[in-house]
mmCIF file of C-alpha atoms in Angstrom:
data_model
loop_
_atom_site.group_PDB
_atom_site.id
_atom_site.type_symbol
_atom_site.label_atom_id
_atom_site.label_comp_id
_atom_site.label_asym_id
_atom_site.label_seq_id
_atom_site.Cartn_x
_atom_site.Cartn_y
_atom_site.Cartn_z
ATOM 1 C CA MET Y 1284 -6.791 -49.873 -11.855
ATOM 2 C CA LYS Y 1285 -6.840 -46.952 -9.433
ATOM 3 C CA THR Y 1286 -6.829 -43.508 -10.979
ATOM 4 C CA ARG Y 1287 -4.331 -41.016 -9.670
ATOM 5 C CA PRO Y 1288 -6.020 -38.371 -7.495
ATOM 6 C CA GLU Y 1289 -5.944 -34.783 -8.689
ATOM 7 C CA PRO Y 1290 -3.850 -32.419 -6.578
ATOM 8 C CA PRO Y 1291 -5.911 -30.154 -4.371
ATOM 9 C CA VAL Y 1292 -6.944 -26.627 -5.347
ATOM 10 C CA ILE Y 1293 -5.775 -23.458 -3.570
ATOM 11 C CA PRO Y 1294 -7.367 -23.450 -0.020
ATOM 12 C CA SER Y 1295 -10.098 -20.834 0.350
ATOM 13 C CA GLU Y 1296 -12.331 -21.821 3.149
ATOM 14 C CA ARG Y 1297 -11.824 -19.708 6.271
ATOM 15 C CA GLY Y 1298 -12.770 -20.796 9.737
ATOM 16 C CA LYS Y 1299 -14.791 -19.025 12.454
ATOM 17 C CA CYS Y 1300 -12.200 -16.262 13.014
ATOM 18 C CA PRO Y 1301 -12.648 -13.619 10.268
ATOM 19 C CA PHE Y 1302 -8.967 -12.607 10.555
ATOM 20 C CA ASP Y 1303 -7.361 -16.020 10.077
ATOM 21 C CA PRO Y 1304 -6.456 -17.476 6.656
ATOM 22 C CA PRO Y 1305 -7.713 -20.944 5.714
ATOM 23 C CA SER Y 1306 -6.518 -23.465 8.296
ATOM 24 C CA GLU Y 1307 -5.273 -25.842 5.571
ATOM 25 C CA TYR Y 1308 -2.316 -23.469 5.029
ATOM 26 C CA ALA Y 1309 -0.944 -24.388 8.403
ATOM 27 C CA ARG Y 1310 -0.915 -28.119 7.597
ATOM 28 C CA LEU Y 1311 0.646 -27.611 4.213
ATOM 29 C CA ARG Y 1312 3.305 -25.319 5.581
ATOM 30 C CA ALA Y 1313 4.272 -27.943 8.156
ATOM 31 C CA GLU Y 1314 3.976 -31.083 6.034
ATOM 32 C CA GLN Y 1315 4.525 -30.001 2.423
ATOM 33 C CA PRO Y 1316 5.545 -26.389 2.078
ATOM 34 C CA VAL Y 1317 5.872 -26.763 -1.733
ATOM 35 C CA SER Y 1318 2.745 -28.619 -2.589
ATOM 36 C CA PRO Y 1319 1.184 -29.509 -5.923
ATOM 37 C CA VAL Y 1320 -2.149 -27.908 -6.776
ATOM 38 C CA THR Y 1321 -4.685 -27.908 -9.584
ATOM 39 C CA PHE Y 1322 -5.866 -24.702 -11.110
ATOM 40 C CA GLN Y 1323 -9.413 -24.214 -12.129
ATOM 41 C CA VAL Y 1324 -8.361 -22.685 -15.439
ATOM 42 C CA ALA Y 1325 -5.103 -23.360 -17.102
ATOM 43 C CA PRO Y 1326 -3.533 -24.211 -20.569
ATOM 44 C CA LYS Y 1327 -2.643 -27.786 -21.300
ATOM 45 C CA ASP Y 1328 -1.139 -28.594 -17.913
ATOM 46 C CA THR Y 1329 -3.531 -27.727 -15.108
ATOM 47 C CA SER Y 1330 -1.045 -28.443 -12.335
ATOM 48 C CA GLY Y 1331 1.302 -26.092 -10.486
ATOM 49 C CA TRP Y 1332 2.644 -25.434 -7.010
ATOM 50 C CA LEU Y 1333 1.619 -23.647 -3.807
ATOM 51 C CA VAL Y 1334 4.398 -22.363 -1.504
ATOM 52 C CA THR Y 1335 3.428 -21.651 2.098
ATOM 53 C CA ARG Y 1336 6.663 -21.430 4.066
ATOM 54 C CA HIS Y 1337 8.070 -17.934 4.814
ATOM 55 C CA ASP Y 1338 11.693 -18.510 3.726
ATOM 56 C CA LEU Y 1339 10.680 -20.189 0.453
ATOM 57 C CA VAL Y 1340 8.127 -17.523 -0.380
ATOM 58 C CA ARG Y 1341 10.734 -14.809 0.240
ATOM 59 C CA GLN Y 1342 13.344 -16.738 -1.759
ATOM 60 C CA ILE Y 1343 11.131 -16.955 -4.891
ATOM 61 C CA LEU Y 1344 10.024 -13.313 -4.600
ATOM 62 C CA ALA Y 1345 13.716 -12.323 -4.927
ATOM 63 C CA ASP Y 1346 14.682 -14.844 -7.610
ATOM 64 C CA ASP Y 1347 14.712 -13.558 -11.133
ATOM 65 C CA ARG Y 1348 14.370 -17.086 -12.435
ATOM 66 C CA PHE Y 1349 10.706 -16.670 -11.629
ATOM 67 C CA SER Y 1350 8.802 -14.268 -13.868
ATOM 68 C CA HIS Y 1351 5.850 -12.027 -13.107
ATOM 69 C CA ARG Y 1352 5.029 -11.362 -16.748
ATOM 70 C CA ASN Y 1353 1.366 -11.443 -17.486
ATOM 71 C CA GLU Y 1354 1.545 -13.605 -20.594
ATOM 72 C CA LEU Y 1355 3.261 -16.412 -18.749
ATOM 73 C CA LEU Y 1356 0.790 -16.546 -15.925
ATOM 74 C CA ALA Y 1357 -1.980 -18.471 -17.740
ATOM 75 C CA HIS Y 1358 -3.066 -20.452 -14.582
ATOM 76 C CA VAL Y 1359 -6.097 -18.831 -12.888
ATOM 77 C CA VAL Y 1360 -6.409 -19.215 -9.127
ATOM 78 C CA ALA Y 1361 -9.925 -17.823 -8.784
ATOM 79 C CA PRO Y 1362 -11.691 -17.248 -12.160
ATOM 80 C CA PRO Y 1363 -14.387 -14.528 -11.901
ATOM 81 C CA PHE Y 1364 -16.587 -16.259 -14.443
ATOM 82 C CA PRO Y 1365 -16.745 -19.663 -16.057
ATOM 83 C CA MET Y 1366 -14.015 -20.184 -18.616
ATOM 84 C CA SER Y 1367 -12.554 -23.187 -20.334
ATOM 85 C CA GLU Y 1368 -9.225 -21.615 -21.233
ATOM 86 C CA TYR Y 1369 -7.228 -18.527 -20.662
ATOM 87 C CA ALA Y 1370 -4.584 -16.988 -22.961
ATOM 88 C CA PRO Y 1371 -3.251 -13.879 -21.394
ATOM 89 C CA GLN Y 1372 -1.554 -11.210 -23.440
ATOM 90 C CA PRO Y 1373 1.527 -9.142 -22.414
ATOM 91 C CA SER Y 1374 0.728 -6.236 -20.097
ATOM 92 C CA LEU Y 1375 -0.294 -3.041 -21.773
ATOM 93 C CA PRO Y 1376 2.539 -0.400 -21.996
ATOM 94 C CA GLY Y 1377 2.818 1.241 -18.617
ATOM 95 C CA SER Y 1378 0.962 -1.436 -16.632
ATOM 96 C CA PHE Y 1379 4.206 -2.539 -15.080
ATOM 97 C CA ALA Y 1380 2.944 -4.667 -12.197
ATOM 98 C CA LYS Y 1381 2.947 -7.768 -14.386
ATOM 99 C CA MET Y 1382 6.289 -7.113 -16.087
ATOM 100 C CA ASP Y 1383 9.915 -8.121 -15.510
ATOM 101 C CA ALA Y 1384 13.101 -6.076 -15.877
ATOM 102 C CA PRO Y 1385 14.009 -4.022 -17.812
ATOM 103 C CA GLU Y 1386 10.452 -2.796 -18.549
ATOM 104 C CA HIS Y 1387 9.352 -3.032 -14.922
ATOM 105 C CA THR Y 1388 12.533 -1.272 -13.807
ATOM 106 C CA LYS Y 1389 11.963 1.617 -16.215
ATOM 107 C CA TYR Y 1390 8.419 2.400 -14.989
ATOM 108 C CA ARG Y 1391 9.215 1.887 -11.358
ATOM 109 C CA ARG Y 1392 12.180 4.271 -11.582
ATOM 110 C CA LEU Y 1393 9.945 6.969 -12.971
ATOM 111 C CA LEU Y 1394 7.367 6.560 -10.226
ATOM 112 C CA ALA Y 1395 9.672 5.862 -7.245
ATOM 113 C CA GLY Y 1396 10.560 9.472 -6.567
ATOM 114 C CA HIS Y 1397 6.848 10.330 -5.952
ATOM 115 C CA PHE Y 1398 6.517 7.741 -3.092
ATOM 116 C CA THR Y 1399 9.774 8.021 -1.153
ATOM 117 C CA LEU Y 1400 9.763 7.935 2.652
ATOM 118 C CA ARG Y 1401 10.926 11.547 2.793
ATOM 119 C CA ARG Y 1402 8.129 12.648 0.432
ATOM 120 C CA ILE Y 1403 5.462 10.895 2.338
ATOM 121 C CA GLN Y 1404 6.737 12.273 5.641
ATOM 122 C CA GLN Y 1405 6.399 15.776 4.168
ATOM 123 C CA TYR Y 1406 2.846 14.948 3.110
ATOM 124 C CA GLU Y 1407 1.803 13.553 6.517
ATOM 125 C CA PRO Y 1408 0.519 16.829 7.993
ATOM 126 C CA HIS Y 1409 -1.849 17.215 5.001
ATOM 127 C CA LEU Y 1410 -2.929 13.586 5.362
ATOM 128 C CA ALA Y 1411 -3.658 14.180 9.030
ATOM 129 C CA ARG Y 1412 -5.971 17.109 8.120
ATOM 130 C CA ILE Y 1413 -7.801 14.906 5.686
ATOM 131 C CA VAL Y 1414 -8.344 12.295 8.378
ATOM 132 C CA ASP Y 1415 -9.507 14.832 10.946
ATOM 133 C CA GLU Y 1416 -11.921 16.470 8.459
ATOM 134 C CA THR Y 1417 -13.383 13.061 7.568
ATOM 135 C CA LEU Y 1418 -13.824 12.145 11.199
ATOM 136 C CA GLU Y 1419 -15.535 15.462 11.876
ATOM 137 C CA GLU Y 1420 -18.018 14.727 9.101
ATOM 138 C CA MET Y 1421 -18.680 11.342 10.709
ATOM 139 C CA ALA Y 1422 -19.338 12.996 14.023
ATOM 140 C CA VAL Y 1423 -21.727 15.552 12.506
ATOM 141 C CA ALA Y 1424 -23.631 12.832 10.635
ATOM 142 C CA GLY Y 1425 -23.892 10.961 13.928
ATOM 143 C CA SER Y 1426 -23.864 7.337 15.138
ATOM 144 C CA PRO Y 1427 -24.118 4.692 13.719
ATOM 145 C CA ALA Y 1428 -22.013 4.800 10.568
ATOM 146 C CA ASP Y 1429 -20.451 2.463 8.078
ATOM 147 C CA LEU Y 1430 -16.697 2.804 8.752
ATOM 148 C CA LEU Y 1431 -15.811 1.519 5.232
ATOM 149 C CA THR Y 1432 -17.738 4.103 3.188
ATOM 150 C CA ASP Y 1433 -17.865 6.872 5.745
ATOM 151 C CA PHE Y 1434 -14.249 6.924 6.755
ATOM 152 C CA ALA Y 1435 -11.825 4.418 5.089
ATOM 153 C CA GLU Y 1436 -12.873 4.881 1.480
ATOM 154 C CA LYS Y 1437 -13.222 8.678 1.835
ATOM 155 C CA VAL Y 1438 -9.731 9.061 3.491
ATOM 156 C CA SER Y 1439 -8.106 6.967 0.783
ATOM 157 C CA LEU Y 1440 -9.859 8.805 -2.056
ATOM 158 C CA ARG Y 1441 -9.118 12.263 -0.692
ATOM 159 C CA SER Y 1442 -5.519 11.539 -0.008
ATOM 160 C CA VAL Y 1443 -4.934 10.155 -3.473
ATOM 161 C CA CYS Y 1444 -6.671 13.247 -4.957
ATOM 162 C CA SER Y 1445 -4.471 15.636 -3.050
ATOM 163 C CA LEU Y 1446 -1.222 13.679 -3.489
ATOM 164 C CA MET Y 1447 -1.608 13.023 -7.125
ATOM 165 C CA GLY Y 1448 -3.546 16.091 -8.213
ATOM 166 C CA VAL Y 1449 -6.657 14.304 -9.438
ATOM 167 C CA SER Y 1450 -10.202 15.619 -9.069
ATOM 168 C CA PRO Y 1451 -12.641 13.864 -6.702
ATOM 169 C CA GLU Y 1452 -15.144 13.336 -9.519
ATOM 170 C CA LEU Y 1453 -12.595 11.429 -11.491
ATOM 171 C CA MET Y 1454 -11.508 9.377 -8.555
ATOM 172 C CA ASP Y 1455 -15.133 8.385 -7.730
ATOM 173 C CA GLY Y 1456 -15.509 6.907 -11.235
ATOM 174 C CA ILE Y 1457 -12.133 5.087 -11.082
ATOM 175 C CA GLN Y 1458 -12.988 3.722 -7.640
ATOM 176 C CA GLU Y 1459 -16.295 2.329 -8.845
ATOM 177 C CA HIS Y 1460 -14.768 0.453 -11.786
ATOM 178 C CA PHE Y 1461 -11.554 -0.648 -10.132
ATOM 179 C CA SER Y 1462 -13.307 -1.966 -7.043
ATOM 180 C CA ALA Y 1463 -15.703 -3.997 -9.257
ATOM 181 C CA LEU Y 1464 -12.762 -5.668 -10.927
ATOM 182 C CA MET Y 1465 -11.159 -6.494 -7.503
ATOM 183 C CA THR Y 1466 -14.222 -8.408 -6.314
ATOM 184 C CA LEU Y 1467 -13.767 -11.180 -8.896
ATOM 185 C CA THR Y 1468 -17.472 -11.542 -9.443
ATOM 186 C CA TYR Y 1469 -17.804 -9.880 -12.890
ATOM 187 C CA THR Y 1470 -18.725 -11.302 -16.294
ATOM 188 C CA LEU Y 1471 -16.503 -10.967 -19.341
ATOM 189 C CA GLU Y 1472 -18.758 -8.206 -20.605
ATOM 190 C CA GLU Y 1473 -18.489 -6.343 -17.310
ATOM 191 C CA PHE Y 1474 -14.743 -6.776 -17.303
ATOM 192 C CA VAL Y 1475 -14.416 -5.083 -20.683
ATOM 193 C CA HIS Y 1476 -16.845 -2.384 -19.649
ATOM 194 C CA HIS Y 1477 -14.880 -1.485 -16.489
ATOM 195 C CA LEU Y 1478 -11.579 -1.407 -18.350
ATOM 196 C CA GLU Y 1479 -12.943 0.758 -21.107
ATOM 197 C CA SER Y 1480 -14.689 3.081 -18.673
ATOM 198 C CA MET Y 1481 -11.459 3.676 -16.683
ATOM 199 C CA ASP Y 1482 -9.610 4.435 -19.877
ATOM 200 C CA GLY Y 1483 -12.314 6.854 -20.880
ATOM 201 C CA LEU Y 1484 -12.044 8.669 -17.522
ATOM 202 C CA ILE Y 1485 -8.256 8.854 -17.298
ATOM 203 C CA ARG Y 1486 -7.260 9.559 -20.942
ATOM 204 C CA PRO Y 1487 -8.731 13.085 -21.208
ATOM 205 C CA MET Y 1488 -7.010 14.018 -17.997
ATOM 206 C CA VAL Y 1489 -3.657 12.548 -19.245
ATOM 207 C CA ARG Y 1490 -3.898 14.483 -22.491
ATOM 208 C CA GLU Y 1491 -4.534 17.669 -20.576
ATOM 209 C CA ARG Y 1492 -1.490 17.056 -18.236
ATOM 210 C CA MET Y 1493 0.707 16.191 -21.179
ATOM 211 C CA ALA Y 1494 -0.100 19.444 -22.793
ATOM 212 C CA GLU Y 1495 0.385 21.539 -19.598
ATOM 213 C CA GLN Y 1496 3.321 19.566 -18.018
ATOM 214 C CA GLY Y 1497 2.639 21.158 -14.679
ATOM 215 C CA GLU Y 1498 4.056 20.309 -11.251
ATOM 216 C CA ASP Y 1499 1.370 17.673 -10.328
ATOM 217 C CA PHE Y 1500 2.031 13.911 -10.404
ATOM 218 C CA PHE Y 1501 1.003 13.363 -14.073
ATOM 219 C CA GLY Y 1502 2.416 16.643 -15.272
ATOM 220 C CA ARG Y 1503 5.884 15.694 -13.952
ATOM 221 C CA LEU Y 1504 5.733 12.272 -15.458
ATOM 222 C CA ALA Y 1505 4.698 13.768 -18.806
ATOM 223 C CA ALA Y 1506 7.563 16.302 -18.609
ATOM 224 C CA THR Y 1507 10.156 13.482 -18.536
ATOM 225 C CA GLY Y 1508 9.400 12.813 -22.191
ATOM 226 C CA GLU Y 1509 9.797 9.131 -21.626
ATOM 227 C CA LEU Y 1510 6.168 8.126 -21.664
ATOM 228 C CA THR Y 1511 3.601 7.913 -24.372
ATOM 229 C CA GLU Y 1512 -0.129 8.724 -23.831
ATOM 230 C CA ASP Y 1513 -0.988 5.060 -23.597
ATOM 231 C CA GLU Y 1514 1.763 4.463 -21.051
ATOM 232 C CA LEU Y 1515 0.568 7.326 -18.899
ATOM 233 C CA VAL Y 1516 -3.077 6.159 -19.046
ATOM 234 C CA ASN Y 1517 -2.096 2.610 -17.999
ATOM 235 C CA LEU Y 1518 0.203 3.852 -15.244
ATOM 236 C CA GLY Y 1519 -2.719 5.937 -14.061
ATOM 237 C CA VAL Y 1520 -5.102 2.987 -13.937
ATOM 238 C CA LEU Y 1521 -2.565 1.022 -11.977
ATOM 239 C CA THR Y 1522 -1.479 3.702 -9.397
ATOM 240 C CA LEU Y 1523 -4.845 5.316 -8.897
ATOM 241 C CA GLY Y 1524 -6.971 2.168 -8.861
ATOM 242 C CA GLY Y 1525 -4.518 0.169 -6.760
ATOM 243 C CA SER Y 1526 -4.314 2.675 -3.946
ATOM 244 C CA LEU Y 1527 -8.125 2.880 -3.830
ATOM 245 C CA ASP Y 1528 -8.597 -0.845 -3.120
ATOM 246 C CA THR Y 1529 -5.856 -1.744 -0.582
ATOM 247 C CA THR Y 1530 -5.872 1.157 1.918
ATOM 248 C CA PRO Y 1531 -9.700 1.141 2.607
ATOM 249 C CA ASN Y 1532 -9.623 -2.574 3.076
ATOM 250 C CA MET Y 1533 -6.714 -2.441 5.540
ATOM 251 C CA LEU Y 1534 -8.178 0.579 7.445
ATOM 252 C CA SER Y 1535 -11.592 -1.020 7.938
ATOM 253 C CA LEU Y 1536 -10.343 -4.530 8.547
ATOM 254 C CA SER Y 1537 -7.807 -3.242 11.048
ATOM 255 C CA THR Y 1538 -10.498 -1.348 12.911
ATOM 256 C CA PHE Y 1539 -12.612 -4.558 12.963
ATOM 257 C CA ALA Y 1540 -9.635 -6.563 14.322
ATOM 258 C CA LEU Y 1541 -8.797 -4.087 17.044
ATOM 259 C CA LEU Y 1542 -12.456 -3.827 18.149
ATOM 260 C CA GLU Y 1543 -12.439 -7.601 18.438
ATOM 261 C CA HIS Y 1544 -9.149 -7.555 20.375
ATOM 262 C CA PRO Y 1545 -9.978 -4.965 23.029
ATOM 263 C CA GLU Y 1546 -6.838 -5.784 25.082
ATOM 264 C CA GLN Y 1547 -4.695 -4.829 22.058
ATOM 265 C CA LEU Y 1548 -6.692 -1.649 21.450
ATOM 266 C CA ALA Y 1549 -6.235 -0.796 25.183
ATOM 267 C CA LEU Y 1550 -2.392 -1.104 24.668
ATOM 268 C CA LEU Y 1551 -2.603 1.305 21.733
ATOM 269 C CA ARG Y 1552 -4.612 3.774 23.831
ATOM 270 C CA GLU Y 1553 -2.175 3.578 26.660
ATOM 271 C CA ARG Y 1554 0.983 3.579 24.506
ATOM 272 C CA PRO Y 1555 0.184 5.358 21.205
ATOM 273 C CA LYS Y 1556 3.850 5.287 20.260
ATOM 274 C CA LEU Y 1557 3.254 1.618 19.412
ATOM 275 C CA TYR Y 1558 1.632 2.854 16.106
ATOM 276 C CA GLU Y 1559 5.104 4.030 15.097
ATOM 277 C CA THR Y 1560 7.218 1.205 16.431
ATOM 278 C CA GLY Y 1561 5.471 -1.917 15.035
ATOM 279 C CA ALA Y 1562 1.650 -2.027 15.503
ATOM 280 C CA VAL Y 1563 0.910 -0.988 11.933
ATOM 281 C CA ASP Y 1564 3.201 -3.651 10.503
ATOM 282 C CA GLU Y 1565 1.796 -6.186 12.962
ATOM 283 C CA LEU Y 1566 -1.702 -5.435 11.560
ATOM 284 C CA LEU Y 1567 -0.342 -5.764 8.021
ATOM 285 C CA ARG Y 1568 1.267 -9.168 8.983
ATOM 286 C CA TYR Y 1569 -1.723 -10.528 10.915
ATOM 287 C CA LEU Y 1570 -4.381 -9.539 8.419
ATOM 288 C CA THR Y 1571 -2.390 -9.947 5.120
ATOM 289 C CA ILE Y 1572 -5.213 -8.843 2.810
ATOM 290 C CA SER Y 1573 -3.564 -10.155 -0.397
ATOM 291 C CA GLN Y 1574 -5.504 -13.377 0.040
ATOM 292 C CA MET Y 1575 -4.963 -14.779 -3.455
ATOM 293 C CA GLY Y 1576 -1.208 -14.780 -3.028
ATOM 294 C CA SER Y 1577 1.331 -13.736 -5.632
ATOM 295 C CA SER Y 1578 1.952 -15.941 -8.688
ATOM 296 C CA ARG Y 1579 5.212 -16.454 -10.563
ATOM 297 C CA CYS Y 1580 6.205 -18.569 -13.599
ATOM 298 C CA ALA Y 1581 9.509 -20.529 -13.525
ATOM 299 C CA LEU Y 1582 11.690 -19.494 -16.446
ATOM 300 C CA GLU Y 1583 13.855 -22.603 -15.968
ATOM 301 C CA ASP Y 1584 13.932 -25.696 -13.781
ATOM 302 C CA VAL Y 1585 14.564 -24.486 -10.217
ATOM 303 C CA GLU Y 1586 14.849 -26.516 -7.020
ATOM 304 C CA ILE Y 1587 12.915 -24.971 -4.135
ATOM 305 C CA GLY Y 1588 12.826 -26.648 -0.746
ATOM 306 C CA GLY Y 1589 13.844 -30.017 -2.228
ATOM 307 C CA THR Y 1590 11.175 -29.812 -4.976
ATOM 308 C CA THR Y 1591 12.009 -29.161 -8.616
ATOM 309 C CA ILE Y 1592 9.759 -26.559 -10.246
ATOM 310 C CA LYS Y 1593 9.812 -27.169 -14.024
ATOM 311 C CA ALA Y 1594 10.230 -24.398 -16.481
ATOM 312 C CA GLY Y 1595 6.789 -22.923 -17.441
ATOM 313 C CA GLN Y 1596 5.090 -24.109 -14.253
ATOM 314 C CA THR Y 1597 3.203 -21.508 -12.165
ATOM 315 C CA VAL Y 1598 3.898 -21.106 -8.470
ATOM 316 C CA VAL Y 1599 1.430 -19.447 -6.111
ATOM 317 C CA LEU Y 1600 3.086 -17.809 -3.111
ATOM 318 C CA SER Y 1601 0.704 -17.620 -0.170
ATOM 319 C CA LEU Y 1602 1.558 -14.430 1.612
ATOM 320 C CA PRO Y 1603 -1.047 -15.054 4.442
ATOM 321 C CA ALA Y 1604 0.509 -18.485 5.105
ATOM 322 C CA ALA Y 1605 4.051 -17.076 5.123
ATOM 323 C CA ASN Y 1606 3.076 -14.351 7.485
ATOM 324 C CA ARG Y 1607 1.690 -16.978 10.006
ATOM 325 C CA ASP Y 1608 4.885 -19.065 9.936
ATOM 326 C CA PRO Y 1609 5.862 -20.074 13.507
ATOM 327 C CA GLU Y 1610 9.513 -20.422 12.460
ATOM 328 C CA VAL Y 1611 9.562 -16.618 11.883
ATOM 329 C CA PHE Y 1612 6.942 -15.250 14.138
ATOM 330 C CA SER Y 1613 6.284 -16.490 17.739
ATOM 331 C CA ALA Y 1614 2.627 -17.206 18.362
ATOM 332 C CA PRO Y 1615 1.868 -16.132 14.766
ATOM 333 C CA ASP Y 1616 -1.950 -16.575 15.070
ATOM 334 C CA ARG Y 1617 -2.099 -13.960 17.857
ATOM 335 C CA LEU Y 1618 -2.392 -10.234 17.189
ATOM 336 C CA ASP Y 1619 0.324 -8.519 19.252
ATOM 337 C CA VAL Y 1620 0.676 -4.783 18.740
ATOM 338 C CA THR Y 1621 3.910 -4.781 20.804
ATOM 339 C CA ARG Y 1622 5.506 -7.050 18.156
ATOM 340 C CA VAL Y 1623 7.921 -5.632 15.590
ATOM 341 C CA PRO Y 1624 7.445 -8.052 12.648
ATOM 342 C CA ARG Y 1625 10.354 -6.845 10.462
ATOM 343 C CA LYS Y 1626 10.290 -9.806 8.073
ATOM 344 C CA HIS Y 1627 6.599 -9.818 7.201
ATOM 345 C CA LEU Y 1628 5.676 -10.137 3.473
ATOM 346 C CA ALA Y 1629 2.301 -8.318 3.412
ATOM 347 C CA LEU Y 1630 3.729 -5.666 1.124
ATOM 348 C CA GLY Y 1631 5.684 -8.149 -0.923
ATOM 349 C CA PHE Y 1632 9.499 -8.486 -1.207
ATOM 350 C CA GLY Y 1633 12.090 -7.854 -3.891
ATOM 351 C CA ALA Y 1634 11.733 -5.957 -7.133
ATOM 352 C CA HIS Y 1635 7.939 -5.978 -6.885
ATOM 353 C CA GLN Y 1636 7.574 -4.785 -3.304
ATOM 354 C CA CYS Y 1637 4.677 -2.401 -2.908
ATOM 355 C CA LEU Y 1638 5.642 1.003 -4.367
ATOM 356 C CA GLY Y 1639 3.216 2.822 -2.085
ATOM 357 C CA GLN Y 1640 4.250 1.103 1.122
ATOM 358 C CA HIS Y 1641 5.233 4.352 2.930
ATOM 359 C CA LEU Y 1642 1.875 5.946 2.074
ATOM 360 C CA ALA Y 1643 0.030 2.836 3.153
ATOM 361 C CA ARG Y 1644 1.827 2.781 6.544
ATOM 362 C CA ALA Y 1645 1.218 6.501 7.103
ATOM 363 C CA SER Y 1646 -2.450 6.122 6.258
ATOM 364 C CA LEU Y 1647 -2.934 3.319 8.712
ATOM 365 C CA ARG Y 1648 -0.869 4.934 11.504
ATOM 366 C CA ILE Y 1649 -2.539 8.308 11.289
ATOM 367 C CA GLY Y 1650 -5.994 6.980 10.366
ATOM 368 C CA LEU Y 1651 -6.307 4.401 13.192
ATOM 369 C CA ARG Y 1652 -4.802 6.582 15.889
ATOM 370 C CA SER Y 1653 -7.042 9.554 14.979
ATOM 371 C CA LEU Y 1654 -10.144 7.374 14.697
ATOM 372 C CA PHE Y 1655 -9.826 5.860 18.173
ATOM 373 C CA GLU Y 1656 -8.891 9.193 19.680
ATOM 374 C CA ARG Y 1657 -11.813 10.987 18.135
ATOM 375 C CA PHE Y 1658 -14.281 8.161 19.077
ATOM 376 C CA PRO Y 1659 -13.036 6.617 22.339
ATOM 377 C CA THR Y 1660 -16.299 4.648 22.748
ATOM 378 C CA LEU Y 1661 -16.262 3.246 19.155
ATOM 379 C CA ARG Y 1662 -17.774 -0.239 18.959
ATOM 380 C CA LEU Y 1663 -19.341 -2.560 16.451
ATOM 381 C CA ALA Y 1664 -23.013 -1.786 15.729
ATOM 382 C CA ALA Y 1665 -23.747 -5.433 14.707
ATOM 383 C CA PRO Y 1666 -22.588 -8.843 15.888
ATOM 384 C CA ALA Y 1667 -19.117 -9.686 14.584
ATOM 385 C CA GLN Y 1668 -20.410 -12.769 12.803
ATOM 386 C CA GLU Y 1669 -22.778 -10.621 10.722
ATOM 387 C CA VAL Y 1670 -20.125 -8.331 9.324
ATOM 388 C CA PRO Y 1671 -20.000 -9.195 5.565
ATOM 389 C CA LEU Y 1672 -16.569 -10.204 4.408
ATOM 390 C CA ARG Y 1673 -14.837 -10.032 1.066
ATOM 391 C CA ASP Y 1674 -14.083 -13.767 0.760
ATOM 392 C CA ARG Y 1675 -14.070 -13.667 -3.020
ATOM 393 C CA ALA Y 1676 -11.848 -10.724 -3.877
ATOM 394 C CA VAL Y 1677 -8.170 -10.024 -4.670
ATOM 395 C CA HIS Y 1678 -7.919 -8.113 -1.348
ATOM 396 C CA TYR Y 1679 -9.637 -9.389 1.745
ATOM 397 C CA GLY Y 1680 -11.707 -7.004 3.803
ATOM 398 C CA VAL Y 1681 -15.237 -6.079 4.751
ATOM 399 C CA ASP Y 1682 -18.134 -5.088 2.501
ATOM 400 C CA ARG Y 1683 -19.524 -3.013 5.402
ATOM 401 C CA LEU Y 1684 -18.386 -2.296 8.996
ATOM 402 C CA PRO Y 1685 -21.321 -0.926 11.054
ATOM 403 C CA VAL Y 1686 -19.959 1.052 14.047
ATOM 404 C CA ALA Y 1687 -21.452 3.197 16.755
ATOM 405 C CA TRP Y 1688 -20.230 5.513 19.494
ATOM 406 C CA ASP Y 1689 -21.716 7.491 22.421
#
């Protein structure tokens, strides 16, 4: 008697091009856009679903019949260490990323005013000064340099410090611990250590701001009277840590991609207004650094694309696959800085769309334009195939990006 084969696991093997997602996504998107998968760690039922087509991913992201609550997402896509079972608990108060309404709505409402388009536009001149100062430091230190540590990480850290009123010393510590958790290579003991260390760094600062209730980010949140100390601490871990992992990866990986696509970089040099009209969103679409996808749990039986997702099953939404869907984007595997990819999902969609999206776009637009204007001869200082990549991390990127200039 033949045994029934196990459904495949989430594709993870990339090809020769460092900017393309696993090629298996394209086959699945065309042949079986809602496909069964097996999770490496799960409760009783190890099976679930992988969704790769743009319209279906977008549909689920906007459907409140699919939950993002942490305690329901017990299927692990990429376990950081060997485990036989996983029993997640509800998210800590204030850690709203893995919550549904009304809790998620409450915290997002309190934060939203700090990251509006208008507020970020007002902040842009200061952000530009941070970028210019960091580039000047690179120039003084001289060629070669590591673009990740000498530029991308510094710009992100300094902008968060200035925008949210946090000391560089505190941010250095948070960056170290949060980045370690995002690499998915830690042990259980290291996981606990990093979480406790971040709490130990942020809690004294939160207590101080709650007492002062000044005009800085945490002071204004404390002044609302709606948040406890624990809620403010966990909000701090989420907002501070999250911004320090995504922007540096996008800045450095975008630089790598443009250096490897000289014809696209030439277009940006000739027509710098492209940064404002679509090039930044095209880089977000093309690179889609959220490589693990976005998971949801069905709260009831739901039919998606002709397939019934049973209540309690986990669905993994592949954002990289959705953003390479030829039904939505012509020649999707080609980087085209003249494209205006309005429907891309790199920043999510629906209630959980990235809260800091305006800051992310501004950082990329100002950072990349200033970088290539300051160093017109910028080039890789090592063969492209030797650039170390973050294959096993929540957000894709580079571990180093050696660059040089004349």
